[in-house]
GROMACS .gro file of C-alpha atoms in nm:
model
  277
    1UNK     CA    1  10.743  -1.469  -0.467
    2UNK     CA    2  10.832  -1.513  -0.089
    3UNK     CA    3  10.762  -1.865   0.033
    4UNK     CA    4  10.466  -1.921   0.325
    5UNK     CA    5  10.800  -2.027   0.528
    6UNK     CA    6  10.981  -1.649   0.514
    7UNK     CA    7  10.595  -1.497   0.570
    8UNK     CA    8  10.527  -1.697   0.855
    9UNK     CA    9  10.872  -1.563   0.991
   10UNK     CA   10  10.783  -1.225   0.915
   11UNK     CA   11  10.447  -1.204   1.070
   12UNK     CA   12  10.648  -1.412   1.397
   13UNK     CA   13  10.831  -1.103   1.423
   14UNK     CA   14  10.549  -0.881   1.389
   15UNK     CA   15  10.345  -0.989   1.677
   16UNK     CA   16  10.323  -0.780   2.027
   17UNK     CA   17  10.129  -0.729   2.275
   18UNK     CA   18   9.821  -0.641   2.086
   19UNK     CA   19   9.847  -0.952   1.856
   20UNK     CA   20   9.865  -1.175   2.165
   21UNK     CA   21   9.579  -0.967   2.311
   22UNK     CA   22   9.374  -1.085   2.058
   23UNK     CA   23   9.511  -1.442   2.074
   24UNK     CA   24   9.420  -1.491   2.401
   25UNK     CA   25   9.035  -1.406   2.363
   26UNK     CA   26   9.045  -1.672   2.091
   27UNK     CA   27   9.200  -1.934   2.292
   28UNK     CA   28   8.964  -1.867   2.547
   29UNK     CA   29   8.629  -1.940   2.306
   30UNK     CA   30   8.829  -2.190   2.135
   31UNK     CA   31   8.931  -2.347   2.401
   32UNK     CA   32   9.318  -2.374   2.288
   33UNK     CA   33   9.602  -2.270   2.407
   34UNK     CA   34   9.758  -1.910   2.284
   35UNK     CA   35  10.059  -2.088   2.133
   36UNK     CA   36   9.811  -2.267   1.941
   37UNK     CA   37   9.614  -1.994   1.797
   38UNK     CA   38   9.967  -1.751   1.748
   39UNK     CA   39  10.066  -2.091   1.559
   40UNK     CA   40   9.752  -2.135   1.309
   41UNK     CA   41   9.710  -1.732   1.283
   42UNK     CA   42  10.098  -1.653   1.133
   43UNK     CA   43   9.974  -1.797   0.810
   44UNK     CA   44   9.711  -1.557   0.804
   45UNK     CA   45   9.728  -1.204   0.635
   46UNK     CA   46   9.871  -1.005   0.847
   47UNK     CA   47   9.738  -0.694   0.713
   48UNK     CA   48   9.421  -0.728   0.845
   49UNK     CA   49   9.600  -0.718   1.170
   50UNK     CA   50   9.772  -0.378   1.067
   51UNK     CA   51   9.499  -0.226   0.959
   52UNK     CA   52   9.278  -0.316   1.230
   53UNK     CA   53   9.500  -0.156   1.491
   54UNK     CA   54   9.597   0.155   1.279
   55UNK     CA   55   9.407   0.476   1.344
   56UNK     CA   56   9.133   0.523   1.043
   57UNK     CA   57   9.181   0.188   0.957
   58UNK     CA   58   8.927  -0.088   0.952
   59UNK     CA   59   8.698  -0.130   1.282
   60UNK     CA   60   8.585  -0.493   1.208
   61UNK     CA   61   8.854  -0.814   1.260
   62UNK     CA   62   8.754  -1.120   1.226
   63UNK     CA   63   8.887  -1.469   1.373
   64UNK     CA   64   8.752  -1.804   1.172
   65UNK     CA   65   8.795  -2.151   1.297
   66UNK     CA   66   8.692  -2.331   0.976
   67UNK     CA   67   8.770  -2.662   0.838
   68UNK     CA   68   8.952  -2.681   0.520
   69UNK     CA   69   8.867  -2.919   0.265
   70UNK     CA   70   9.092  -3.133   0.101
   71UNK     CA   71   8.883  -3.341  -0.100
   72UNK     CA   72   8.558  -3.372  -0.313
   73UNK     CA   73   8.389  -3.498   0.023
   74UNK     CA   74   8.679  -3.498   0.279
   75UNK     CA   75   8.763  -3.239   0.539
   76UNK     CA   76   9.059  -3.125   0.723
   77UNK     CA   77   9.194  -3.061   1.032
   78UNK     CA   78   8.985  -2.697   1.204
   79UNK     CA   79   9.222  -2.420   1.119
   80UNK     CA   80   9.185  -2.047   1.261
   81UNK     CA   81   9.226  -1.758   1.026
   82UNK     CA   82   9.249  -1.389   1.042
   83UNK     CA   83   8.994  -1.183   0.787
   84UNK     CA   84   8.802  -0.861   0.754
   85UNK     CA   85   8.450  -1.054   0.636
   86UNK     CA   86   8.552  -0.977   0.293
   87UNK     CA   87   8.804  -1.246   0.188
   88UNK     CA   88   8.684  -1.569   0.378
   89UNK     CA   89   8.361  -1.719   0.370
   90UNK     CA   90   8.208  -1.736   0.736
   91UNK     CA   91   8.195  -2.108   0.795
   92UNK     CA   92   8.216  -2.270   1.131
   93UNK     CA   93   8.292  -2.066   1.465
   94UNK     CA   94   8.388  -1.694   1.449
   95UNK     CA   95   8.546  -1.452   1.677
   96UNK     CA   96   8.421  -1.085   1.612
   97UNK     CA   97   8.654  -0.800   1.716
   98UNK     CA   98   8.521  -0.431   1.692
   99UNK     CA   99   8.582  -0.048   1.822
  100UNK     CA  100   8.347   0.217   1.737
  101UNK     CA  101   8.595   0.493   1.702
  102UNK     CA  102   8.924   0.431   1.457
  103UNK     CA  103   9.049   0.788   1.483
  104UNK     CA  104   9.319   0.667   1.702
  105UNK     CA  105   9.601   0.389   1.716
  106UNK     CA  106   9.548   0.121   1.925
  107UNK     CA  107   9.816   0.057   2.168
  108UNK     CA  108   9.892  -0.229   2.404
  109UNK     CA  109   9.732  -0.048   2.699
  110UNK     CA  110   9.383   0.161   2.459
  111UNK     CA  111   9.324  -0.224   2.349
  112UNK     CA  112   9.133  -0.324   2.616
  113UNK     CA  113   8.943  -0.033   2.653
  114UNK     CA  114   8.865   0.020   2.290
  115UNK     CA  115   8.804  -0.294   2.145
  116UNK     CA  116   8.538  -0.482   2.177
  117UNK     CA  117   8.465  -0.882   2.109
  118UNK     CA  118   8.207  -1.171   2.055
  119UNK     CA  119   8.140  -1.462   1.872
  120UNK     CA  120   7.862  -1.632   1.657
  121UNK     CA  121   7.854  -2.004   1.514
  122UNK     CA  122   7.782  -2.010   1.149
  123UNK     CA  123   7.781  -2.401   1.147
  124UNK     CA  124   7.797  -2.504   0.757
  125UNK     CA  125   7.783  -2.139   0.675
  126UNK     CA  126   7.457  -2.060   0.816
  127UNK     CA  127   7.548  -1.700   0.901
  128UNK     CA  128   7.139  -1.615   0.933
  129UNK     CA  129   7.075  -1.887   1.214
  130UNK     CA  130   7.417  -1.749   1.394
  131UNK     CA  131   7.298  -1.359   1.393
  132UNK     CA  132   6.983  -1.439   1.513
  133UNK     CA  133   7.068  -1.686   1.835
  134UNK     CA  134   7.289  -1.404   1.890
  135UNK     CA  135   6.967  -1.143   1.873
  136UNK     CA  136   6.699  -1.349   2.047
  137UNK     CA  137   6.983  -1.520   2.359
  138UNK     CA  138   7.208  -1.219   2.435
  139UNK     CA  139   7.122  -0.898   2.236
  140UNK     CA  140   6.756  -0.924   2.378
  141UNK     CA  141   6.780  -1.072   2.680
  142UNK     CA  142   7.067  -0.802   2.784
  143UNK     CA  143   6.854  -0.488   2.658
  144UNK     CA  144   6.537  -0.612   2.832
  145UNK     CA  145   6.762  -0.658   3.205
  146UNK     CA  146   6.942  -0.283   3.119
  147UNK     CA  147   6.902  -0.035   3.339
  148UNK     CA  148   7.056   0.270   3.237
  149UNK     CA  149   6.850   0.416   2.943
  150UNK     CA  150   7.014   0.778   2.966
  151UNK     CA  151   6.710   1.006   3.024
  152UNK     CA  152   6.463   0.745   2.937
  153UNK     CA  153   6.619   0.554   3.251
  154UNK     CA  154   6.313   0.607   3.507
  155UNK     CA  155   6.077   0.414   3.280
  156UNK     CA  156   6.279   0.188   3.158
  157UNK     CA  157   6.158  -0.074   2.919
  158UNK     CA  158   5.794   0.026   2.986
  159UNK     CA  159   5.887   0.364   2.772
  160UNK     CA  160   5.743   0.353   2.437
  161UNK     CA  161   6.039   0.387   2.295
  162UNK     CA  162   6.246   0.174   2.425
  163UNK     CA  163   6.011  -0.072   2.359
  164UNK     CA  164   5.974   0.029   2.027
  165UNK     CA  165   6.326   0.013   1.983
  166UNK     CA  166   6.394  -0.396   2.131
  167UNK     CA  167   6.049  -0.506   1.927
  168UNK     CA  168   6.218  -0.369   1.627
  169UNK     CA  169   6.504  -0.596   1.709
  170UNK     CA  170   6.257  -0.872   1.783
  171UNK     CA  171   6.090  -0.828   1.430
  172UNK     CA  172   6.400  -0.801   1.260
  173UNK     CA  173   6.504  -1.132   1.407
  174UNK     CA  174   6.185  -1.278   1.269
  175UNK     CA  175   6.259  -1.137   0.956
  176UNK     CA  176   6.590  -1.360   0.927
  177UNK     CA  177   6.443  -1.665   0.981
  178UNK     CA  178   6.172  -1.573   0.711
  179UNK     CA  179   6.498  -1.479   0.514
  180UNK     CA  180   6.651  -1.865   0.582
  181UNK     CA  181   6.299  -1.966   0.499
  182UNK     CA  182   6.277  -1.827   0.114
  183UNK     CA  183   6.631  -1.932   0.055
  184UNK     CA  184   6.557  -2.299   0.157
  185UNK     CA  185   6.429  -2.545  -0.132
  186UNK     CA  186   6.229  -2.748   0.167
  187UNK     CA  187   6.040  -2.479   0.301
  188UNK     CA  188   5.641  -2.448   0.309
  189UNK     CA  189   5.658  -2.114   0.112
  190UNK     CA  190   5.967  -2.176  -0.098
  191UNK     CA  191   5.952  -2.299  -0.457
  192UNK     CA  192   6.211  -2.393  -0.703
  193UNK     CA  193   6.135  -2.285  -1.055
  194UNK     CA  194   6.286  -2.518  -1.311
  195UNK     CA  195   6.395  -2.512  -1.600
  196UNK     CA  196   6.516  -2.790  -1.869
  197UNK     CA  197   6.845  -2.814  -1.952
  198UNK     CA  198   6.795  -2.984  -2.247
  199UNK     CA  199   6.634  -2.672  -2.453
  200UNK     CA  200   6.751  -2.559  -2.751
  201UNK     CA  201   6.713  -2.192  -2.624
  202UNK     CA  202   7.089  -2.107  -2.464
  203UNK     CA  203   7.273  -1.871  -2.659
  204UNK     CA  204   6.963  -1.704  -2.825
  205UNK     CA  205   7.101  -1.318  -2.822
  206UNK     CA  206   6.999  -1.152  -3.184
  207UNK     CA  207   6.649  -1.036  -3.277
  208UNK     CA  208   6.707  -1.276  -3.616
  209UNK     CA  209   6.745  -1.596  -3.372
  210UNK     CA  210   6.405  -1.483  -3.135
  211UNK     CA  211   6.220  -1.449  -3.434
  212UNK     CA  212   6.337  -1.786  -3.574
  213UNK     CA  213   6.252  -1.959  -3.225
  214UNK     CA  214   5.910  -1.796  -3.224
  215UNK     CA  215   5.840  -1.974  -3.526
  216UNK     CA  216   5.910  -2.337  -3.369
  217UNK     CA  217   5.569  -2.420  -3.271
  218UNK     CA  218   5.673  -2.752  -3.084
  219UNK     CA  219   5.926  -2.573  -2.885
  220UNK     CA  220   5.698  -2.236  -2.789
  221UNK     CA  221   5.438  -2.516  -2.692
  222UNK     CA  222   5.685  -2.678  -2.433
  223UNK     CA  223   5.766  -2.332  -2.322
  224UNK     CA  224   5.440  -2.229  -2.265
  225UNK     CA  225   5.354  -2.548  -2.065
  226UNK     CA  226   5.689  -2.433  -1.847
  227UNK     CA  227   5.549  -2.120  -1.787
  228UNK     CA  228   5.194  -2.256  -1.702
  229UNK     CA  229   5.362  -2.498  -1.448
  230UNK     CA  230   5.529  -2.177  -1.290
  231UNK     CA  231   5.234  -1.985  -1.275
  232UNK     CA  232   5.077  -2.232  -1.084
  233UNK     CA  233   5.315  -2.327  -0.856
  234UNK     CA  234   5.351  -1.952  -0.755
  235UNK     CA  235   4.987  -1.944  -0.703
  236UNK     CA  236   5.058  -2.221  -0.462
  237UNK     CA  237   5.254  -2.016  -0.255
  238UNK     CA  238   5.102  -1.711  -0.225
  239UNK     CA  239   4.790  -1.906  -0.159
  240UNK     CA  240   4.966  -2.138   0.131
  241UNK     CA  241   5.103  -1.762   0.273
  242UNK     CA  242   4.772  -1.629   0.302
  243UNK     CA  243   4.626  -1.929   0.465
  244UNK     CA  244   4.923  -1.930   0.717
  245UNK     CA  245   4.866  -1.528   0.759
  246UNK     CA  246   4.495  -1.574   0.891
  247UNK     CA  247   4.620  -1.886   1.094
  248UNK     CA  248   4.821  -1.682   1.291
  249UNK     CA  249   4.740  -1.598   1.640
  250UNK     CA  250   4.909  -1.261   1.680
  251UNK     CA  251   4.736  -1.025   1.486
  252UNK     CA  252   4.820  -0.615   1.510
  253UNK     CA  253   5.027  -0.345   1.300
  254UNK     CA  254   5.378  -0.475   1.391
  255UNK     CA  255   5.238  -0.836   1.261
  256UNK     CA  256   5.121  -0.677   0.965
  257UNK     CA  257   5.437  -0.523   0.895
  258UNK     CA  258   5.631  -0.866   0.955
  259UNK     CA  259   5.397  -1.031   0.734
  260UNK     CA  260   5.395  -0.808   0.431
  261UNK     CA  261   5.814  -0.774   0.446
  262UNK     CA  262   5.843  -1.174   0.460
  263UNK     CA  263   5.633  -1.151   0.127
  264UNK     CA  264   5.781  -0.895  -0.065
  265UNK     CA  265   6.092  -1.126   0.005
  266UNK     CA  266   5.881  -1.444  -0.130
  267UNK     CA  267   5.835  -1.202  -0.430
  268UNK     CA  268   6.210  -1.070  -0.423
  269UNK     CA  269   6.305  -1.463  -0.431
  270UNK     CA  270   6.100  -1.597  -0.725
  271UNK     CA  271   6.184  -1.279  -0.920
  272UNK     CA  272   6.547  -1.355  -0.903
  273UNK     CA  273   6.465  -1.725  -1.000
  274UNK     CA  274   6.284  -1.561  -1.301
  275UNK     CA  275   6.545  -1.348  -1.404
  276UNK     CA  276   6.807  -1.642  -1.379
  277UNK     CA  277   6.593  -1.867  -1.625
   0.00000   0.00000   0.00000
């Protein structure tokens, strides 16, 4: 097994133009120096670097400045690190890097033509807050200012459907935060189904052992009251979502639309709690 020493060494001699390319944009949002970021990155897996600039390879790198933890409740120093989204939790700042064709090799001059870069703050991992500041300060923003449409150009954003098209981003934003909202324990429409630990029900898998738990009155009574208290406290929220539907001031089909995906999600949510139980 080669030691991080001899990799680091190896991916040293590996980097060109491109690598340092890349580098640079990160020291820029970073706001290190190049040596810094070529530093923290050799420890990274190179191979995401390969295949990113490979013709049909991947056309997603990304760059995470993360903070490691070295301790039940203690955290490092912020380290950068080199991933395709699929290895490394999002966590902290991140530097996107994209092309929308990978049929060719990038080179050191098709780079910066090609390539194409942003970046998002995920702060404790809160990758739904990050996409949409991103949507509702620069994705929006940008498209409603654009003035070249192709041959919907002379109407611009009054064309139905180009408005169309930046009020489905605009709903789909909305949709995220109701997405955050249903995965939080503290929000108004959440709940948090619980059950006991201390029930003598894990491990029940044969028909034999159902039919012998049926048959424990004391213990289908506390299950029933369980499922009572459940009942109720999903009434709760479906009730509190209607109230906060007819509060609402906007009113119209794309509202209606909004409001009936954010509760099939409600619904999606406490069927997965169900399931888990």
């Amino acid at each position: 097994m080669r030691s991080a020493r001899a990799n680091r060494d190896t991916n040293k001699q590996a980097v060109d133009q491109r690598h340092k390319w890349l580098f640079s944009q990160v020291a820029d949002y970073c706001q290190l120096g190049p040596e810094v970021v070529e530093d923290q990155l050799l420890d990274s897996d190179f191979t995401h670097f390969d295949n990113f600039f490979k013709d049909k390879g991947t056309r997603v790198l990304l760059i995470l400045q993360t903070q490691e933890q070295e301790g039940k409740d203690k955290k490092g120093p912020l380290k950068l690190v080199a991933t395709n989204g699929e290895d490394v939790p999002l966590c902290g700042s991140c530097v996107y890097f994209f092309r929308l064709t990978n049929e060719k090799e990038l080179t050191d001059k098709t780079i910066i033509e090609r390539v194409h870069f942003g970046a998002v703050e995920a702060t404790d991992g809160d990758i739904l807050s990050a996409v949409r500041t991103t949507l509702d300060h620069l994705i929006v923003p940008m498209l409603m200012k654009n003035t070249n449409w192709g041959k919907l150009t002379q109407e611009g954003v009054k064309n139905p459907h180009v408005a169309n098209f930046i009020l489905g981003i605009e709903d789909f934003s909305k949709l995220l935060e109701s997405a955050k909202s249903n995965l939080s324990e503290s929000a108004p429409c959440s709940v948090k189904l619980i059950m006991p630990d201390d029930l003598p029900i894990k491990g029940i898998t044969t028909p034999q052992q159902y039919q012998t738990t049926a048959g424990n009155f004391d213990l289908v009574t506390q299950l029933e009251g369980i499922v009572a208290g459940w009942c109720k406290q999903i009434e709760q929220v479906l009730t509190q979502s209607e109230q906060m539907r007819k509060e609402a001031d906007d009113t119209g089909p794309n509202s209606e639309l909004v409001y009936w995906k954010e509760r099939m999600a409600s619904f999606n949510a406490l069927l997965d709690q169900i399931k888990s139980q």
